[in-house]
Amino acid sequence: MSIRSNLTKLLLGILYPFVLFVSTHWGSRNDLSIILVVSTVLPLYFYFLSASLSLFKNRFYWYFGYAFFLRVAALGSPAVWSDDIYRYLFDAKIFLEGFSPYLYTPAEVIKFIHSSPLELETLLSKMNSPNYYSVYPLLVQCFFSLGTLVGSYLGSSFLGVQILILLVDMVNLILIRKLYPLASFKSYWLYFGNPIVILEGISQMHPEVLLVTGCLLLLLSGSVTQKILSFFFLTQLKINTFLLILGFRWNRSYWPKLVIVSCLSLLLWKVTVFSDLGSQGSSGIGLFFHSFRFAGMVEPFFYYILYSFNVEYLSGIFSFSILSCIYIFCLKKDFVSQLNFENRLLFIYSLFLLFSPVIHPWYWIPWIFLMVGKEKMELFVTNISFLSFLSYGLYVWNDFVHIHWMISILVLGYYGKKQINYFCKTT
């Protein structure tokens, strides 16, 4: 029986890279049946494989090699799940040409580029934001520009960026081991083998993998200077990471420095992304606050209430206002300060995801990392992976938003109740 069980585990482990390869190379977000299959099969595979990790025993390097092999299976895949990469690459190419993606929309800048018009026109035709200004900060632009340069030697910008993200993620795995040297392989598996991380990070090339690197550097920092520099790095990757400043305990020795660095980071955002506030407000990041919605959990409650008064476009701002009030309440009551640093970051980011009007699948990548180090969370993270993949159904069928929302409320409501009870007991 033991031999048969081990063979079954081995077979599942061998087939997982093949399942990932098929999902990343031939999946489609435009076919609801494929979305339902992938959103079910990949999370289930992830969950049942967590029971097979005993085959590695204590051989971490074999385990690390398997995680690397899972990621290699996603290399060379096309953008079948997300079309954001076309904007990343377009911005990178015009950035290398000396044009600012913050001052010109892709539809405008294409008129001035003459060096590779065919390639740029192809990217322009496939992207979802040809008439919008770039919302990606300077550091992200530099990263994708580097990936584009690497891709020029390989004959594929896609592959160049994927290899770069793969290398960064392998560094993440090493740093996770360093941060949690005593964690079990099952706990590592939450990130090492998670299909969301592999599909959305490596295959579809979302820079949230870099956010994980920033969080790791922050958590591993041994000095105040290192922590502040790590925080600066994070805030130059995505604007919502400024929220993580709430995770720092009050300390007179470094809070003034933290405020100064935050102001410098905001200044860099101002001279790049927000160099033209009017353009960003009407055809850029402002759309996030008053127009665009995707797979929200708490925000739809506000949306449907405000819809009755014809001011539904304020739902995002209203939701974030409530979120701010909750943060202030928790800080005043010292709820967050009683948690360790990792759990404070998890608490802050979890609330953000809960109230955000936009929750793309790749937004969960940092959250998945922050769950590492906690035991017996495989089922919870599996359900989150399922909900993330399931949200792609919103691209296919408009009314699917109601189905996804109800499932999200049921799943997260169940786990939320358990976590709130745990939080009340520990504080």
XYZ file of C-alpha atoms in Angstrom:
427
model
C 0.000 0.000 0.000
C 2.882 2.333 0.874
C 4.593 1.696 -2.469
C 1.345 2.281 -4.366
C 0.742 5.504 -2.404
C 4.244 6.765 -3.130
C 3.864 5.951 -6.816
C 0.610 7.893 -6.918
C 2.272 10.881 -5.269
C 5.190 10.636 -7.681
C 2.858 10.492 -10.679
C 0.927 13.544 -9.474
C 4.194 15.414 -8.988
C 5.379 14.529 -12.507
C 2.097 15.555 -14.116
C 1.834 18.940 -12.372
C 4.401 20.675 -14.652
C 2.548 19.247 -17.667
C -0.777 20.639 -16.372
C 0.862 24.028 -15.833
C 2.405 23.903 -19.313
C -0.963 23.224 -20.944
C -2.730 25.893 -18.870
C -0.162 28.586 -19.643
C 0.317 27.775 -23.332
C -3.202 26.846 -24.450
C -5.495 28.322 -21.836
C -7.930 31.064 -22.704
C -9.709 33.725 -20.682
C -12.278 34.066 -23.471
C -13.800 30.619 -22.989
C -15.846 30.113 -19.821
C -15.557 26.309 -19.975
C -11.745 26.523 -20.044
C -11.797 29.024 -17.175
C -13.958 26.696 -15.072
C -11.677 23.728 -15.784
C -8.456 25.608 -15.014
C -9.869 27.308 -11.907
C -10.830 23.855 -10.580
C -7.986 21.608 -11.761
C -4.983 23.792 -10.891
C -6.034 24.621 -7.290
C -7.016 20.998 -6.652
C -3.702 19.791 -8.037
C -1.931 22.317 -5.808
C -3.872 21.114 -2.759
C -3.439 17.373 -3.239
C 0.251 17.740 -4.074
C 0.823 19.317 -0.666
C 0.269 15.824 0.755
C 2.948 14.432 -1.582
C 5.754 16.645 -0.330
C 6.832 13.944 2.084
C 8.620 12.360 -0.875
C 11.285 15.071 -0.599
C 11.838 14.239 3.086
C 14.350 16.868 4.291
C 16.077 17.396 0.952
C 15.413 21.094 0.407
C 17.588 21.345 -2.711
C 15.472 18.689 -4.441
C 12.382 20.577 -3.361
C 13.879 23.851 -4.596
C 14.735 22.191 -7.919
C 11.155 20.987 -8.323
C 9.838 24.518 -7.716
C 12.275 25.748 -10.369
C 11.069 23.065 -12.803
C 7.436 24.131 -12.247
C 8.353 27.665 -13.220
C 10.345 26.589 -16.267
C 7.176 24.871 -17.534
C 5.617 28.343 -17.900
C 8.467 29.839 -19.948
C 7.732 30.738 -23.542
C 3.979 30.902 -22.964
C 1.900 33.528 -24.783
C -0.358 36.106 -23.112
C -3.439 33.889 -23.038
C -4.649 34.997 -19.606
C -3.739 38.677 -19.386
C -3.031 41.308 -22.024
C -1.205 43.672 -19.637
C 2.152 42.485 -20.990
C 1.474 44.239 -24.290
C 1.334 47.555 -22.418
C 4.419 46.674 -20.349
C 6.417 45.938 -23.492
C 5.078 48.942 -25.408
C 6.035 51.265 -22.542
C 9.472 49.618 -22.310
C 10.145 50.020 -26.017
C 9.182 53.695 -26.189
C 11.027 54.274 -22.896
C 14.190 52.920 -24.555
C 13.474 55.219 -27.500
C 13.475 58.224 -25.174
C 9.716 58.868 -25.038
C 7.879 59.310 -21.758
C 4.923 56.910 -21.369
C 3.498 59.395 -18.858
C 3.161 62.248 -21.359
C 1.899 60.352 -24.393
C -0.686 57.641 -24.827
C 0.319 54.670 -27.017
C -2.049 55.893 -29.728
C -0.253 59.253 -29.711
C 3.346 58.106 -29.463
C 3.069 55.592 -32.311
C 3.002 58.572 -34.692
C 6.500 59.662 -33.620
C 8.244 56.261 -33.611
C 9.860 55.176 -36.859
C 12.445 52.586 -35.808
C 10.172 49.539 -35.339
C 6.611 50.598 -36.259
C 5.399 47.106 -37.187
C 6.252 45.605 -33.799
C 4.809 48.572 -31.913
C 1.628 48.519 -33.978
C 1.227 44.828 -33.149
C 1.553 45.580 -29.426
C -0.816 48.538 -29.816
C -3.476 46.393 -31.480
C -3.417 43.833 -28.657
C -3.264 46.052 -25.581
C -6.302 47.100 -23.571
C -5.254 50.697 -22.927
C -4.136 52.392 -26.178
C -5.762 55.696 -25.209
C -4.608 55.829 -21.590
C -1.450 57.167 -19.989
C 0.890 54.728 -18.281
C 0.334 54.071 -14.573
C 3.483 51.998 -14.049
C 6.240 53.650 -11.959
C 9.785 54.295 -13.150
C 11.278 51.221 -11.471
C 8.799 48.920 -13.216
C 9.525 50.656 -16.539
C 13.249 50.023 -16.016
C 12.639 46.367 -15.175
C 10.628 45.692 -18.328
C 13.105 47.698 -20.385
C 15.849 45.391 -19.115
C 13.678 42.379 -19.968
C 13.148 43.821 -23.445
C 16.919 44.168 -23.912
C 17.444 40.570 -22.780
C 14.687 39.474 -25.155
C 16.391 41.232 -28.083
C 19.203 38.661 -27.840
C 16.747 35.767 -27.573
C 14.451 36.853 -30.392
C 11.473 37.287 -28.063
C 10.657 40.127 -25.667
C 8.158 37.810 -23.956
C 10.842 35.244 -23.184
C 13.313 37.908 -22.049
C 10.890 39.282 -19.460
C 9.815 35.791 -18.355
C 13.413 34.712 -17.760
C 14.071 37.875 -15.778
C 10.994 37.318 -13.587
C 11.938 33.642 -13.181
C 15.380 34.627 -11.877
C 13.847 37.127 -9.454
C 11.384 34.521 -8.203
C 14.139 31.980 -7.632
C 15.835 34.586 -5.439
C 12.480 34.907 -3.652
C 12.450 31.172 -2.915
C 15.955 31.342 -1.442
C 15.032 34.349 0.706
C 11.834 32.645 1.897
C 13.965 29.747 3.103
C 16.212 32.247 4.897
C 13.254 34.067 6.468
C 11.522 30.868 7.625
C 14.329 28.305 8.086
C 12.195 26.078 10.331
C 8.974 26.138 8.311
C 7.645 22.883 6.875
C 7.679 22.055 3.176
C 3.868 22.367 3.248
C 4.194 25.952 4.419
C 6.753 26.724 1.682
C 4.410 25.085 -0.815
C 1.880 27.889 -0.337
C 4.191 30.024 -2.491
C 6.640 27.543 -4.064
C 3.983 25.548 -5.908
C 1.080 27.980 -6.078
C -0.496 28.096 -9.572
C -1.379 31.801 -9.192
C 2.295 32.682 -8.622
C 3.467 30.550 -11.555
C 0.740 31.431 -14.047
C 0.306 35.122 -13.241
C 3.889 35.815 -12.222
C 6.146 33.804 -14.527
C 3.810 33.128 -17.471
C 1.831 36.378 -17.656
C 4.748 38.478 -16.364
C 3.065 40.600 -13.703
C 5.562 42.541 -11.550
C 3.897 41.499 -8.284
C 6.740 38.982 -8.005
C 8.965 42.018 -7.408
C 6.657 43.079 -4.576
C 7.440 39.747 -2.919
C 11.153 40.527 -3.255
C 10.591 43.920 -1.639
C 8.613 42.386 1.229
C 11.335 39.798 1.789
C 14.043 42.467 1.892
C 11.908 44.445 4.343
C 11.318 41.468 6.638
C 14.949 40.317 6.486
C 16.381 43.783 7.108
C 18.674 43.870 10.097
C 19.019 47.620 10.431
C 16.816 50.692 10.276
C 18.527 51.885 7.085
C 17.871 48.578 5.337
C 14.206 48.637 6.359
C 13.745 52.185 5.074
C 15.477 51.424 1.766
C 13.365 48.278 1.354
C 10.212 50.303 1.989
C 11.354 52.853 -0.605
C 11.895 50.003 -3.097
C 8.362 48.715 -2.446
C 6.746 52.122 -2.885
C 8.456 52.481 -6.254
C 6.814 49.293 -7.490
C 3.175 50.011 -6.706
C 1.444 52.956 -5.103
C -0.727 50.872 -2.748
C 2.430 49.692 -0.920
C 2.509 53.056 0.851
C -0.147 51.421 3.063
C 2.543 49.191 4.532
C 3.899 52.170 6.462
C 1.066 51.380 8.904
C 2.923 48.171 9.768
C 5.853 50.056 11.323
C 5.671 50.562 15.062
C 6.214 54.072 16.342
C 9.910 54.703 16.956
C 11.453 58.160 17.251
C 14.778 56.971 15.850
C 13.527 55.989 12.398
C 10.011 57.371 11.857
C 11.298 60.822 10.797
C 13.586 59.068 8.288
C 10.685 56.923 7.128
C 8.563 60.024 6.498
C 11.401 61.706 4.567
C 11.926 58.631 2.380
C 8.165 58.402 1.770
C 8.143 62.038 0.642
C 11.080 61.392 -1.699
C 9.244 58.393 -3.136
C 6.091 60.467 -3.636
C 8.189 63.166 -5.298
C 9.524 60.592 -7.759
C 5.957 59.496 -8.459
C 5.043 63.146 -9.020
C 7.750 63.829 -11.618
C 7.020 60.576 -13.468
C 3.554 59.025 -13.280
C 1.837 62.165 -11.990
C 3.791 64.674 -14.061
C 0.441 65.605 -15.627
C -2.207 65.258 -12.926
C -5.071 66.125 -15.253
C -4.167 63.404 -17.737
C -3.716 60.787 -15.019
C -6.990 61.783 -13.400
C -9.053 61.491 -16.572
C -7.165 58.884 -18.615
C -4.871 57.129 -16.184
C -4.779 55.994 -12.587
C -7.867 58.073 -11.774
C -9.996 55.485 -13.570
C -9.136 53.039 -10.808
C -11.020 55.163 -8.277
C -14.177 56.083 -10.144
C -14.683 53.759 -13.090
C -12.951 50.401 -13.233
C -14.241 47.493 -11.156
C -13.197 43.850 -11.136
C -13.954 41.030 -8.669
C -14.412 43.272 -5.637
C -15.695 41.747 -2.406
C -16.903 44.523 -0.075
C -17.059 47.323 -2.662
C -20.080 45.821 -4.519
C -22.200 46.426 -1.395
C -21.528 50.144 -1.730
C -21.906 50.029 -5.503
C -25.434 48.621 -5.433
C -26.517 51.045 -2.701
C -25.097 54.060 -4.566
C -26.530 52.780 -7.845
C -30.015 53.650 -6.557
C -28.912 57.298 -6.309
C -27.091 57.306 -9.703
C -23.712 57.934 -8.045
C -22.326 54.403 -8.333
C -19.061 55.793 -9.732
C -18.242 56.891 -6.163
C -18.271 53.310 -4.845
C -14.492 52.920 -5.062
C -13.798 56.162 -3.217
C -16.458 55.295 -0.628
C -14.976 51.831 -0.124
C -11.450 53.193 0.368
C -12.813 55.809 2.781
C -14.319 53.053 4.930
C -11.015 51.189 4.696
C -9.163 54.281 5.979
C -11.551 54.535 8.914
C -10.933 50.879 9.803
C -7.168 51.388 9.670
C -7.413 54.456 11.923
C -9.669 52.585 14.365
C -7.284 49.611 14.539
C -4.292 51.891 15.101
C -6.043 53.833 17.871
C -7.081 50.608 19.592
C -3.567 49.126 19.186
C -4.948 45.998 17.526
C -2.284 45.885 14.830
C 0.649 46.715 17.103
C 0.128 43.497 19.048
C 0.943 41.410 15.966
C 4.469 40.670 14.754
C 5.734 42.548 11.691
C 4.843 39.824 9.153
C 1.290 39.518 10.473
C 0.852 43.297 10.538
C 1.728 43.441 6.846
C -0.629 40.531 6.167
C -3.445 42.235 8.081
C -2.957 45.559 6.239
C -2.743 43.991 2.791
C -5.677 41.645 3.446
C -7.930 44.581 4.349
C -6.827 46.380 1.199
C -7.807 43.384 -0.943
C -11.088 43.080 0.905
C -12.153 46.676 0.165
C -10.506 47.269 -3.198
C -12.899 47.628 -6.177
C -10.297 45.904 -8.361
C -8.829 42.521 -7.405
C -7.043 40.931 -10.337
C -5.708 37.402 -9.773
C -2.095 38.615 -9.606
C -2.941 40.964 -6.733
C -2.996 37.850 -4.539
C 0.695 37.013 -5.145
C 2.051 39.178 -2.250
C -0.771 37.914 -0.028
C 0.145 34.307 -0.823
C 3.742 35.035 0.149
C 2.645 36.593 3.452
C 0.808 33.350 4.266
C 4.102 31.414 4.160
C 5.304 30.453 7.634
C 1.806 29.579 8.750
C 0.899 25.928 9.040
C -2.270 24.167 7.893
C -3.250 26.929 5.476
C -3.229 24.780 2.326
C -7.034 24.614 2.038
C -7.484 28.349 2.619
C -4.869 29.305 0.009
C -6.349 26.714 -2.370
C -9.748 28.408 -2.117
C -8.165 31.808 -2.757
C -6.448 30.387 -5.855
C -9.784 28.998 -7.014
C -11.522 32.374 -6.564
C -8.689 34.143 -8.366
C -8.860 31.949 -11.454
C -12.658 31.959 -11.349
C -12.677 35.761 -11.635
C -11.581 35.448 -15.276
C -15.177 34.491 -15.983
C -15.991 38.204 -15.648
C -14.277 38.781 -19.000
C -16.590 36.311 -20.719
C -19.991 36.868 -19.151
C -21.108 40.147 -17.543
C -23.599 38.507 -15.188
C -20.873 36.175 -13.925
C -19.895 38.984 -11.543
C -22.865 38.064 -9.323
C -21.921 34.375 -9.210
C -18.282 35.134 -8.440
C -19.249 37.675 -5.795
C -21.574 35.288 -3.954
C -18.974 32.493 -3.984
C -16.344 34.946 -2.715
C -18.592 36.117 0.110
C -19.359 32.536 1.167
C -15.743 31.346 1.057
C -14.133 34.403 2.618
C -17.004 34.815 5.063
C -16.335 31.336 6.424
C -12.588 31.860 6.773
C -13.049 35.456 7.876
C -15.170 34.362 10.817
C -12.501 31.884 11.874
C -9.711 34.463 11.568
C -11.680 37.136 13.447
C -12.301 34.693 16.299
C -8.575 33.844 16.345
C -7.646 37.528 16.206
C -9.979 38.353 19.124
C -8.472 35.588 21.256
C -4.864 36.610 20.558
C -5.430 40.322 21.185
